Amino acid sequence: MSDKFDVIVIGAGPGGYVAAIRAAQLGLKTACVEKWVDDKGAPVLGGTCLNVGCIPSKALLETTHKLHEAQHGFAAQGIVADNVKIDTQKMVERKDQIVKNLTGGIGGLFKANGVTLLQGTGKLLANKQVEVTDKDGNATTYAAENVILASGSVPVEIPPAPLTEGLILDNAGALEIRETPKRLGIIGAGVIGLEMGSIWARCGSEVTVLEAMDDFLALADIDVAKEAKKLLTKQGLNIKLGARCTGTEIIDGKEVKVKYTDANGEQELIVDKLIVAVGRRPQTQGLLAEDSGVKLDERGFIFVDENCRTDAPGVYAIGDSVRGPMLAHKASEEGIMVADIIAGHKAAMNYDCIPNIIYTFPELAWVGKTEQELKSEGVKYKVGKFPFAASGRAMAANATEGFVKIIADEETDRILGVHMVGGIASELIAQGVIAMEFAASVEDLQLTVFAHPTVSEAVHEAALAADNHAIHIANRKKR
Ligand code: FAD
Ligand code: AMP
């Protein structure tokens, strides 16, 4: 038996590395186990998010948005930028550099906070012991007072579209595309599918997205989903709903024939690359010894209570491997909550106030309940909506598409949901999150002074509109 720790964290993604840093800050002797190594055998920190998820996708989205703006938005502003082109190789190299800087930074943060990094694959044994098998196959067992499982998730693979080097890709492969495919197919019109589709459509790919469900973005507010479908279609994404992929065939080693069924029967599509973006599943294979005491739920997620406690005393689980949205900020906040609980502090997380964002352009962002949810729950609500087309600052920024929609309880005035489609909705949504976290009413936002001219004024105006008092648009007739 080797060293004993107060806390051992398994996994160094945004759940695990944040939990480890917080635990160490709170004076706990902490180790973090990570199995990912690069081609030289050096540990890779940051998990899915920093390496093949949030950060690299946003780097590519930012670059291609600038390209799109230069090609399609400059002329109207009197900027002459003829023959603007994209060097996709350079774009991907820049993305790689950003990933390198950030993941390397976590190693520095571990050192600064006194977190011990244990390279290897962690396995939880009975009695909070953790076996770590390093890249060379050497196993060491460590004891811990507390263990935090933060093993994250992996992409779902579907039998009709098995991954094929360079042709049928998952999210990691999609982020490595270095040349614009002439025809790009995407299976799944979820967050990842739409972000990847946007990146390559802006570079000139003919993008077809096959989505098995009949509804587009069923989890988003109905107005957001409708507006997003309209705008993304206008940008060239061919989104086919009710289209289920049933098979694929590689033709001459260079093209993919995609078979799918829709309302009209069997269909085919030929693409140069196919991205499979049908969701992610918890990564728990090999993580738990039979007698670890930790149980999985019926969908394969690690079973936890509202404080992320598993069935084994002193063992917690956080992030993508447990119930709840698969989002980096949810993983990190669970990590902080658990570290605080272990250190003896009172801590809880508000799962009703987790923002969701899809980084298309315009961006889609929301927090709280959708109109459809409130309707089905029979809650009486009021809605205030303000379009960016009526915002002077949005006009100046050449980003007038979309709106802010605030939904509040008809009787108590409390804000129940904030939904946006807009140029910087990913930033603006924080205003809705803060308002809801502080249990704000619509009146609280109405009485708040927003700087002029800012796109944030759309939040103010949407709050005013909920009571038919918007200033810069005509209000609905009083009901
Ligand atoms: P992960 O980030 O998956 O990290 C788990 C870590 O544990 C990995 O490093 C893994 O190697 C390690 N590990 C697993 N098992 C073991 C073991 N037995 N021993 C040792 N180490 C182990 N979320 C957002 O909030 N915003 C976004 O914009 C966003 N964009 C995304 C874009 C893409 C393309 C993808 C794929 C995901 C995106 N996500 C986004 C989701 C986000 O990446 C995840 O929600 C987040 O990474 C989950 O964090 P985690 O710490 O739970 O797991
Ligand atoms: P998300 O979980 O947000 O990444 O979204 C994944 C999407 O993929 C969901 O909307 C699923 O309906 C869709 N999907 C899953 N399997 C298939 C399939 N075989 N063909 C087309 N779409 C699919």
PDB file of C-alpha atoms in Angstrom, residues 100-376:
ATOM      1  CA  LYS A 100      -2.059  22.853 -25.598  1.00  0.00           C
ATOM      2  CA  ASN A 101      -1.884  26.112 -23.653  1.00  0.00           C
ATOM      3  CA  LEU A 102      -4.966  25.338 -21.589  1.00  0.00           C
ATOM      4  CA  THR A 103      -4.274  21.686 -20.827  1.00  0.00           C
ATOM      5  CA  GLY A 104      -0.659  22.516 -19.913  1.00  0.00           C
ATOM      6  CA  GLY A 105      -2.000  25.220 -17.615  1.00  0.00           C
ATOM      7  CA  ILE A 106      -3.839  22.645 -15.506  1.00  0.00           C
ATOM      8  CA  GLY A 107      -0.574  20.885 -14.680  1.00  0.00           C
ATOM      9  CA  GLY A 108       0.680  24.265 -13.423  1.00  0.00           C
ATOM     10  CA  LEU A 109      -2.466  24.768 -11.351  1.00  0.00           C
ATOM     11  CA  PHE A 110      -2.059  21.316  -9.798  1.00  0.00           C
ATOM     12  CA  LYS A 111       1.511  22.208  -8.794  1.00  0.00           C
ATOM     13  CA  ALA A 112       0.501  25.619  -7.451  1.00  0.00           C
ATOM     14  CA  ASN A 113      -2.266  24.100  -5.332  1.00  0.00           C
ATOM     15  CA  GLY A 114      -0.342  21.012  -4.198  1.00  0.00           C
ATOM     16  CA  VAL A 115      -2.459  18.419  -6.048  1.00  0.00           C
ATOM     17  CA  THR A 116      -0.532  15.171  -6.691  1.00  0.00           C
ATOM     18  CA  LEU A 117      -1.032  13.951 -10.252  1.00  0.00           C
ATOM     19  CA  LEU A 118      -1.080  10.163 -10.587  1.00  0.00           C
ATOM     20  CA  GLN A 119      -0.744   9.075 -14.210  1.00  0.00           C
ATOM     21  CA  GLY A 120      -2.706   5.907 -14.878  1.00  0.00           C
ATOM     22  CA  THR A 121      -6.091   4.240 -15.047  1.00  0.00           C
ATOM     23  CA  GLY A 122      -7.901   4.381 -11.736  1.00  0.00           C
ATOM     24  CA  LYS A 123     -10.111   1.613 -10.395  1.00  0.00           C
ATOM     25  CA  LEU A 124     -12.144   1.927  -7.245  1.00  0.00           C
ATOM     26  CA  LEU A 125     -11.709  -1.090  -4.969  1.00  0.00           C
ATOM     27  CA  ALA A 126     -13.585  -1.846  -1.732  1.00  0.00           C
ATOM     28  CA  ASN A 127     -13.071   0.449   1.288  1.00  0.00           C
ATOM     29  CA  LYS A 128     -12.121   3.552  -0.708  1.00  0.00           C
ATOM     30  CA  GLN A 129      -8.909   2.088  -2.070  1.00  0.00           C
ATOM     31  CA  VAL A 130      -7.884   3.121  -5.559  1.00  0.00           C
ATOM     32  CA  GLU A 131      -5.724   1.002  -7.815  1.00  0.00           C
ATOM     33  CA  VAL A 132      -3.782   3.015 -10.379  1.00  0.00           C
ATOM     34  CA  THR A 133      -2.295   1.194 -13.369  1.00  0.00           C
ATOM     35  CA  ASP A 134       0.188   3.403 -15.207  1.00  0.00           C
ATOM     36  CA  LYS A 135       0.845   3.464 -18.960  1.00  0.00           C
ATOM     37  CA  ASP A 136       3.508   0.770 -18.585  1.00  0.00           C
ATOM     38  CA  GLY A 137       1.125  -1.570 -16.771  1.00  0.00           C
ATOM     39  CA  ASN A 138       2.495  -1.080 -13.221  1.00  0.00           C
ATOM     40  CA  ALA A 139      -0.267  -1.068 -10.595  1.00  0.00           C
ATOM     41  CA  THR A 140      -0.129   0.767  -7.264  1.00  0.00           C
ATOM     42  CA  THR A 141      -2.911   0.880  -4.682  1.00  0.00           C
ATOM     43  CA  TYR A 142      -3.630   4.043  -2.712  1.00  0.00           C
ATOM     44  CA  ALA A 143      -5.975   4.512   0.243  1.00  0.00           C
ATOM     45  CA  ALA A 144      -8.235   7.534   0.607  1.00  0.00           C
ATOM     46  CA  GLU A 145     -10.649   8.975   3.144  1.00  0.00           C
ATOM     47  CA  ASN A 146     -12.799  10.091   0.214  1.00  0.00           C
ATOM     48  CA  VAL A 147     -12.930   9.279  -3.489  1.00  0.00           C
ATOM     49  CA  ILE A 148     -14.469  11.419  -6.237  1.00  0.00           C
ATOM     50  CA  LEU A 149     -15.282   9.592  -9.464  1.00  0.00           C
ATOM     51  CA  ALA A 150     -15.125  12.002 -12.423  1.00  0.00           C
ATOM     52  CA  SER A 151     -14.607   9.643 -15.341  1.00  0.00           C
ATOM     53  CA  GLY A 152     -16.766  11.602 -17.800  1.00  0.00           C
ATOM     54  CA  SER A 153     -18.301  10.272 -20.982  1.00  0.00           C
ATOM     55  CA  VAL A 154     -17.502   8.872 -24.406  1.00  0.00           C
ATOM     56  CA  PRO A 155     -19.319   9.296 -27.736  1.00  0.00           C
ATOM     57  CA  VAL A 156     -22.193   6.924 -28.488  1.00  0.00           C
ATOM     58  CA  GLU A 157     -21.418   4.748 -31.498  1.00  0.00           C
ATOM     59  CA  ILE A 158     -24.219   3.352 -33.633  1.00  0.00           C
ATOM     60  CA  PRO A 159     -23.994   0.065 -35.554  1.00  0.00           C
ATOM     61  CA  PRO A 160     -25.184   1.582 -38.878  1.00  0.00           C
ATOM     62  CA  ALA A 161     -22.260   4.034 -38.889  1.00  0.00           C
ATOM     63  CA  PRO A 162     -19.090   2.416 -37.477  1.00  0.00           C
ATOM     64  CA  LEU A 163     -16.173   4.857 -37.136  1.00  0.00           C
ATOM     65  CA  THR A 164     -13.857   4.640 -40.139  1.00  0.00           C
ATOM     66  CA  GLU A 165     -10.522   6.472 -40.170  1.00  0.00           C
ATOM     67  CA  GLY A 166     -10.814   9.764 -42.058  1.00  0.00           C
ATOM     68  CA  LEU A 167     -14.359   9.092 -43.285  1.00  0.00           C
ATOM     69  CA  ILE A 168     -16.820   8.331 -40.473  1.00  0.00           C
ATOM     70  CA  LEU A 169     -15.824  10.378 -37.463  1.00  0.00           C
ATOM     71  CA  ASP A 170     -16.817  11.018 -33.847  1.00  0.00           C
ATOM     72  CA  ASN A 171     -16.368  14.405 -32.142  1.00  0.00           C
ATOM     73  CA  ALA A 172     -12.608  13.920 -31.729  1.00  0.00           C
ATOM     74  CA  GLY A 173     -12.179  13.003 -35.403  1.00  0.00           C
ATOM     75  CA  ALA A 174     -14.449  15.861 -36.471  1.00  0.00           C
ATOM     76  CA  LEU A 175     -12.177  18.371 -34.729  1.00  0.00           C
ATOM     77  CA  GLU A 176      -9.217  17.037 -36.711  1.00  0.00           C
ATOM     78  CA  ILE A 177     -10.695  17.636 -40.184  1.00  0.00           C
ATOM     79  CA  ARG A 178      -8.045  19.741 -41.910  1.00  0.00           C
ATOM     80  CA  GLU A 179      -9.549  20.353 -45.335  1.00  0.00           C
ATOM     81  CA  THR A 180     -13.062  21.546 -46.117  1.00  0.00           C
ATOM     82  CA  PRO A 181     -15.088  18.500 -47.203  1.00  0.00           C
ATOM     83  CA  LYS A 182     -17.167  19.261 -50.282  1.00  0.00           C
ATOM     84  CA  ARG A 183     -20.109  17.264 -48.876  1.00  0.00           C
ATOM     85  CA  LEU A 184     -20.402  16.724 -45.145  1.00  0.00           C
ATOM     86  CA  GLY A 185     -23.000  14.486 -43.523  1.00  0.00           C
ATOM     87  CA  ILE A 186     -23.872  14.706 -39.839  1.00  0.00           C
ATOM     88  CA  ILE A 187     -25.973  12.211 -37.890  1.00  0.00           C
ATOM     89  CA  GLY A 188     -27.740  13.950 -35.006  1.00  0.00           C
ATOM     90  CA  ALA A 189     -29.026  17.533 -34.848  1.00  0.00           C
ATOM     91  CA  GLY A 190     -27.989  18.013 -31.233  1.00  0.00           C
ATOM     92  CA  VAL A 191     -25.490  20.509 -29.810  1.00  0.00           C
ATOM     93  CA  ILE A 192     -22.403  18.848 -31.267  1.00  0.00           C
ATOM     94  CA  GLY A 193     -23.975  18.152 -34.682  1.00  0.00           C
ATOM     95  CA  LEU A 194     -25.132  21.748 -35.126  1.00  0.00           C
ATOM     96  CA  GLU A 195     -21.828  23.251 -33.978  1.00  0.00           C
ATOM     97  CA  MET A 196     -19.794  21.009 -36.310  1.00  0.00           C
ATOM     98  CA  GLY A 197     -22.251  21.651 -39.151  1.00  0.00           C
ATOM     99  CA  SER A 198     -21.922  25.416 -38.668  1.00  0.00           C
ATOM    100  CA  ILE A 199     -18.118  25.295 -38.721  1.00  0.00           C
ATOM    101  CA  TRP A 200     -17.895  23.507 -42.064  1.00  0.00           C
ATOM    102  CA  ALA A 201     -20.889  25.176 -43.715  1.00  0.00           C
ATOM    103  CA  ARG A 202     -19.127  28.504 -43.136  1.00  0.00           C
ATOM    104  CA  CYS A 203     -16.041  27.100 -44.877  1.00  0.00           C
ATOM    105  CA  GLY A 204     -18.132  26.113 -47.885  1.00  0.00           C
ATOM    106  CA  SER A 205     -19.194  22.488 -47.242  1.00  0.00           C
ATOM    107  CA  GLU A 206     -22.607  21.299 -48.380  1.00  0.00           C
ATOM    108  CA  VAL A 207     -23.859  20.136 -44.987  1.00  0.00           C
ATOM    109  CA  THR A 208     -26.701  17.643 -44.521  1.00  0.00           C
ATOM    110  CA  VAL A 209     -27.856  16.869 -40.990  1.00  0.00           C
ATOM    111  CA  LEU A 210     -29.937  13.733 -40.437  1.00  0.00           C
ATOM    112  CA  GLU A 211     -32.046  13.805 -37.276  1.00  0.00           C
ATOM    113  CA  ALA A 212     -34.151  10.806 -36.264  1.00  0.00           C
ATOM    114  CA  MET A 213     -36.682  12.824 -34.260  1.00  0.00           C
ATOM    115  CA  ASP A 214     -39.481  14.774 -35.916  1.00  0.00           C
ATOM    116  CA  ASP A 215     -38.956  17.769 -33.639  1.00  0.00           C
ATOM    117  CA  PHE A 216     -35.949  20.041 -33.958  1.00  0.00           C
ATOM    118  CA  LEU A 217     -34.134  20.740 -30.638  1.00  0.00           C
ATOM    119  CA  ALA A 218     -36.980  19.266 -28.639  1.00  0.00           C
ATOM    120  CA  LEU A 219     -35.419  20.287 -25.324  1.00  0.00           C
ATOM    121  CA  ALA A 220     -35.194  23.976 -26.220  1.00  0.00           C
ATOM    122  CA  ASP A 221     -38.034  26.454 -25.882  1.00  0.00           C
ATOM    123  CA  ILE A 222     -40.331  26.167 -28.888  1.00  0.00           C
ATOM    124  CA  ASP A 223     -39.603  29.731 -30.077  1.00  0.00           C
ATOM    125  CA  VAL A 224     -35.837  29.183 -29.841  1.00  0.00           C
ATOM    126  CA  ALA A 225     -36.066  25.896 -31.762  1.00  0.00           C
ATOM    127  CA  LYS A 226     -38.226  27.463 -34.498  1.00  0.00           C
ATOM    128  CA  GLU A 227     -35.995  30.506 -34.958  1.00  0.00           C
ATOM    129  CA  ALA A 228     -32.833  28.388 -34.903  1.00  0.00           C
ATOM    130  CA  LYS A 229     -34.181  26.028 -37.564  1.00  0.00           C
ATOM    131  CA  LYS A 230     -35.075  28.972 -39.792  1.00  0.00           C
ATOM    132  CA  LEU A 231     -31.729  30.730 -39.401  1.00  0.00           C
ATOM    133  CA  LEU A 232     -29.531  27.623 -39.702  1.00  0.00           C
ATOM    134  CA  THR A 233     -31.410  26.545 -42.815  1.00  0.00           C
ATOM    135  CA  LYS A 234     -30.852  30.027 -44.266  1.00  0.00           C
ATOM    136  CA  GLN A 235     -27.134  29.565 -43.586  1.00  0.00           C
ATOM    137  CA  GLY A 236     -27.123  26.449 -45.757  1.00  0.00           C
ATOM    138  CA  LEU A 237     -27.529  23.598 -43.255  1.00  0.00           C
ATOM    139  CA  ASN A 238     -29.840  21.059 -44.853  1.00  0.00           C
ATOM    140  CA  ILE A 239     -31.557  19.709 -41.726  1.00  0.00           C
ATOM    141  CA  LYS A 240     -33.636  16.598 -42.404  1.00  0.00           C
ATOM    142  CA  LEU A 241     -35.985  15.726 -39.543  1.00  0.00           C
ATOM    143  CA  GLY A 242     -37.522  12.296 -39.033  1.00  0.00           C
ATOM    144  CA  ALA A 243     -34.475  10.915 -40.865  1.00  0.00           C
ATOM    145  CA  ARG A 244     -32.940   7.872 -39.163  1.00  0.00           C
ATOM    146  CA  CYS A 245     -29.595   6.565 -40.359  1.00  0.00           C
ATOM    147  CA  THR A 246     -29.881   2.829 -41.084  1.00  0.00           C
ATOM    148  CA  GLY A 247     -26.559   2.017 -42.712  1.00  0.00           C
ATOM    149  CA  THR A 248     -23.362   3.257 -44.345  1.00  0.00           C
ATOM    150  CA  GLU A 249     -21.082   2.005 -47.072  1.00  0.00           C
ATOM    151  CA  ILE A 250     -17.599   3.190 -47.943  1.00  0.00           C
ATOM    152  CA  ILE A 251     -17.233   3.720 -51.701  1.00  0.00           C
ATOM    153  CA  ASP A 252     -13.741   3.340 -53.210  1.00  0.00           C
ATOM    154  CA  GLY A 253     -12.221   4.209 -49.835  1.00  0.00           C
ATOM    155  CA  LYS A 254     -13.038   7.891 -50.316  1.00  0.00           C
ATOM    156  CA  GLU A 255     -16.779   8.526 -50.053  1.00  0.00           C
ATOM    157  CA  VAL A 256     -19.514   7.453 -47.678  1.00  0.00           C
ATOM    158  CA  LYS A 257     -22.936   6.334 -48.828  1.00  0.00           C
ATOM    159  CA  VAL A 258     -25.360   7.023 -45.999  1.00  0.00           C
ATOM    160  CA  LYS A 259     -28.652   5.152 -45.976  1.00  0.00           C
ATOM    161  CA  TYR A 260     -31.532   6.570 -44.004  1.00  0.00           C
ATOM    162  CA  THR A 261     -35.288   6.315 -43.758  1.00  0.00           C
ATOM    163  CA  ASP A 262     -37.696   9.209 -43.610  1.00  0.00           C
ATOM    164  CA  ALA A 263     -41.423   9.730 -44.185  1.00  0.00           C
ATOM    165  CA  ASN A 264     -40.902   8.911 -47.871  1.00  0.00           C
ATOM    166  CA  GLY A 265     -39.138   5.602 -47.223  1.00  0.00           C
ATOM    167  CA  GLU A 266     -35.537   4.561 -47.913  1.00  0.00           C
ATOM    168  CA  GLN A 267     -33.124   7.312 -48.927  1.00  0.00           C
ATOM    169  CA  GLU A 268     -29.428   7.652 -49.739  1.00  0.00           C
ATOM    170  CA  LEU A 269     -26.907  10.403 -49.448  1.00  0.00           C
ATOM    171  CA  ILE A 270     -23.286  10.467 -50.639  1.00  0.00           C
ATOM    172  CA  VAL A 271     -20.824  12.504 -48.566  1.00  0.00           C
ATOM    173  CA  ASP A 272     -17.067  12.969 -48.354  1.00  0.00           C
ATOM    174  CA  LYS A 273     -17.095  12.804 -44.556  1.00  0.00           C
ATOM    175  CA  LEU A 274     -19.699  11.741 -42.030  1.00  0.00           C
ATOM    176  CA  ILE A 275     -19.766  12.929 -38.422  1.00  0.00           C
ATOM    177  CA  VAL A 276     -21.639  10.780 -35.920  1.00  0.00           C
ATOM    178  CA  ALA A 277     -23.012  13.096 -33.217  1.00  0.00           C
ATOM    179  CA  VAL A 278     -25.779  11.068 -31.601  1.00  0.00           C
ATOM    180  CA  GLY A 279     -24.932  11.804 -27.987  1.00  0.00           C
ATOM    181  CA  ARG A 280     -22.539  10.596 -25.303  1.00  0.00           C
ATOM    182  CA  ARG A 281     -22.657   7.876 -22.677  1.00  0.00           C
ATOM    183  CA  PRO A 282     -21.050   7.605 -19.227  1.00  0.00           C
ATOM    184  CA  GLN A 283     -17.519   6.175 -19.131  1.00  0.00           C
ATOM    185  CA  THR A 284     -17.479   3.553 -16.377  1.00  0.00           C
ATOM    186  CA  GLN A 285     -15.853   0.547 -18.009  1.00  0.00           C
ATOM    187  CA  GLY A 286     -13.163  -0.868 -15.702  1.00  0.00           C
ATOM    188  CA  LEU A 287     -13.724   1.922 -13.179  1.00  0.00           C
ATOM    189  CA  LEU A 288     -15.411  -0.066 -10.433  1.00  0.00           C
ATOM    190  CA  ALA A 289     -14.353  -3.330  -8.788  1.00  0.00           C
ATOM    191  CA  GLU A 290     -17.294  -5.637  -8.157  1.00  0.00           C
ATOM    192  CA  ASP A 291     -17.093  -5.007  -4.406  1.00  0.00           C
ATOM    193  CA  SER A 292     -16.603  -1.207  -4.677  1.00  0.00           C
ATOM    194  CA  GLY A 293     -20.121  -0.658  -3.342  1.00  0.00           C
ATOM    195  CA  VAL A 294     -20.924   1.875  -6.102  1.00  0.00           C
ATOM    196  CA  LYS A 295     -24.011   1.134  -8.183  1.00  0.00           C
ATOM    197  CA  LEU A 296     -25.048   2.234 -11.649  1.00  0.00           C
ATOM    198  CA  ASP A 297     -28.564   3.341 -12.567  1.00  0.00           C
ATOM    199  CA  GLU A 298     -30.671   1.708 -15.295  1.00  0.00           C
ATOM    200  CA  ARG A 299     -29.065   3.903 -17.994  1.00  0.00           C
ATOM    201  CA  GLY A 300     -25.497   3.085 -16.926  1.00  0.00           C
ATOM    202  CA  PHE A 301     -24.816   6.361 -15.074  1.00  0.00           C
ATOM    203  CA  ILE A 302     -23.206   6.163 -11.630  1.00  0.00           C
ATOM    204  CA  PHE A 303     -26.090   6.410  -9.178  1.00  0.00           C
ATOM    205  CA  VAL A 304     -25.830   9.468  -6.895  1.00  0.00           C
ATOM    206  CA  ASP A 305     -28.070  11.548  -4.634  1.00  0.00           C
ATOM    207  CA  GLU A 306     -28.546  15.317  -4.925  1.00  0.00           C
ATOM    208  CA  ASN A 307     -25.151  15.852  -3.226  1.00  0.00           C
ATOM    209  CA  CYS A 308     -23.385  13.460  -5.607  1.00  0.00           C
ATOM    210  CA  ARG A 309     -22.980  10.741  -2.946  1.00  0.00           C
ATOM    211  CA  THR A 310     -22.825   7.220  -4.383  1.00  0.00           C
ATOM    212  CA  ASP A 311     -24.044   4.118  -2.555  1.00  0.00           C
ATOM    213  CA  ALA A 312     -20.553   3.622  -1.077  1.00  0.00           C
ATOM    214  CA  PRO A 313     -19.914   5.863   1.964  1.00  0.00           C
ATOM    215  CA  GLY A 314     -17.166   8.421   1.288  1.00  0.00           C
ATOM    216  CA  VAL A 315     -17.367   7.883  -2.485  1.00  0.00           C
ATOM    217  CA  TYR A 316     -18.836  10.646  -4.671  1.00  0.00           C
ATOM    218  CA  ALA A 317     -19.367  10.915  -8.423  1.00  0.00           C
ATOM    219  CA  ILE A 318     -19.704  14.036 -10.560  1.00  0.00           C
ATOM    220  CA  GLY A 319     -19.969  15.322 -14.125  1.00  0.00           C
ATOM    221  CA  ASP A 320     -20.929  13.451 -17.283  1.00  0.00           C
ATOM    222  CA  SER A 321     -20.848  10.045 -15.562  1.00  0.00           C
ATOM    223  CA  VAL A 322     -23.838  10.956 -13.354  1.00  0.00           C
ATOM    224  CA  ARG A 323     -27.412  12.122 -14.045  1.00  0.00           C
ATOM    225  CA  GLY A 324     -28.100  15.645 -15.270  1.00  0.00           C
ATOM    226  CA  PRO A 325     -26.981  17.630 -18.297  1.00  0.00           C
ATOM    227  CA  MET A 326     -23.646  16.691 -19.837  1.00  0.00           C
ATOM    228  CA  LEU A 327     -22.077  20.123 -19.505  1.00  0.00           C
ATOM    229  CA  ALA A 328     -18.640  21.233 -18.353  1.00  0.00           C
ATOM    230  CA  HIS A 329     -19.944  23.907 -15.956  1.00  0.00           C
ATOM    231  CA  LYS A 330     -22.322  21.404 -14.342  1.00  0.00           C
ATOM    232  CA  ALA A 331     -19.383  19.009 -13.846  1.00  0.00           C
ATOM    233  CA  SER A 332     -17.184  21.746 -12.328  1.00  0.00           C
ATOM    234  CA  GLU A 333     -19.854  23.033  -9.950  1.00  0.00           C
ATOM    235  CA  GLU A 334     -20.565  19.496  -8.752  1.00  0.00           C
ATOM    236  CA  GLY A 335     -16.813  19.137  -8.147  1.00  0.00           C
ATOM    237  CA  ILE A 336     -16.795  22.262  -6.007  1.00  0.00           C
ATOM    238  CA  MET A 337     -19.889  21.157  -4.074  1.00  0.00           C
ATOM    239  CA  VAL A 338     -18.387  17.753  -3.307  1.00  0.00           C
ATOM    240  CA  ALA A 339     -14.991  19.147  -2.254  1.00  0.00           C
ATOM    241  CA  ASP A 340     -16.793  21.572   0.078  1.00  0.00           C
ATOM    242  CA  ILE A 341     -18.901  18.784   1.583  1.00  0.00           C
ATOM    243  CA  ILE A 342     -15.807  16.637   2.142  1.00  0.00           C
ATOM    244  CA  ALA A 343     -14.094  19.566   3.878  1.00  0.00           C
ATOM    245  CA  GLY A 344     -17.070  19.798   6.238  1.00  0.00           C
ATOM    246  CA  HIS A 345     -18.741  22.855   4.684  1.00  0.00           C
ATOM    247  CA  LYS A 346     -22.409  23.157   3.890  1.00  0.00           C
ATOM    248  CA  ALA A 347     -22.859  22.996   0.129  1.00  0.00           C
ATOM    249  CA  ALA A 348     -25.631  22.409  -2.368  1.00  0.00           C
ATOM    250  CA  MET A 349     -26.132  22.977  -6.061  1.00  0.00           C
ATOM    251  CA  ASN A 350     -29.109  24.542  -7.781  1.00  0.00           C
ATOM    252  CA  TYR A 351     -29.848  22.205 -10.679  1.00  0.00           C
ATOM    253  CA  ASP A 352     -32.716  24.474 -11.801  1.00  0.00           C
ATOM    254  CA  CYS A 353     -30.308  27.224 -12.826  1.00  0.00           C
ATOM    255  CA  ILE A 354     -27.853  25.541 -15.184  1.00  0.00           C
ATOM    256  CA  PRO A 355     -27.461  27.447 -18.457  1.00  0.00           C
ATOM    257  CA  ASN A 356     -27.512  25.609 -21.794  1.00  0.00           C
ATOM    258  CA  ILE A 357     -25.793  27.062 -24.833  1.00  0.00           C
ATOM    259  CA  ILE A 358     -25.414  26.064 -28.459  1.00  0.00           C
ATOM    260  CA  TYR A 359     -22.644  28.083 -30.105  1.00  0.00           C
ATOM    261  CA  THR A 360     -24.091  28.424 -33.580  1.00  0.00           C
ATOM    262  CA  PHE A 361     -24.437  31.972 -34.924  1.00  0.00           C
ATOM    263  CA  PRO A 362     -26.632  33.423 -33.676  1.00  0.00           C
ATOM    264  CA  GLU A 363     -26.070  31.565 -30.416  1.00  0.00           C
ATOM    265  CA  LEU A 364     -28.894  29.749 -28.645  1.00  0.00           C
ATOM    266  CA  ALA A 365     -28.971  29.999 -24.862  1.00  0.00           C
ATOM    267  CA  TRP A 366     -31.430  29.266 -22.126  1.00  0.00           C
ATOM    268  CA  VAL A 367     -31.919  28.687 -18.429  1.00  0.00           C
ATOM    269  CA  GLY A 368     -34.925  27.447 -16.483  1.00  0.00           C
ATOM    270  CA  LYS A 369     -38.249  26.214 -17.788  1.00  0.00           C
ATOM    271  CA  THR A 370     -39.420  26.303 -21.391  1.00  0.00           C
ATOM    272  CA  GLU A 371     -42.892  27.476 -22.364  1.00  0.00           C
ATOM    273  CA  GLN A 372     -43.884  23.903 -23.305  1.00  0.00           C
ATOM    274  CA  GLU A 373     -42.788  22.582 -19.884  1.00  0.00           C
ATOM    275  CA  LEU A 374     -44.790  25.216 -18.024  1.00  0.00           C
ATOM    276  CA  LYS A 375     -47.822  24.539 -20.182  1.00  0.00           C
ATOM    277  CA  SER A 376     -47.682  20.813 -19.470  1.00  0.00           C
TER     278      SER A 376
END
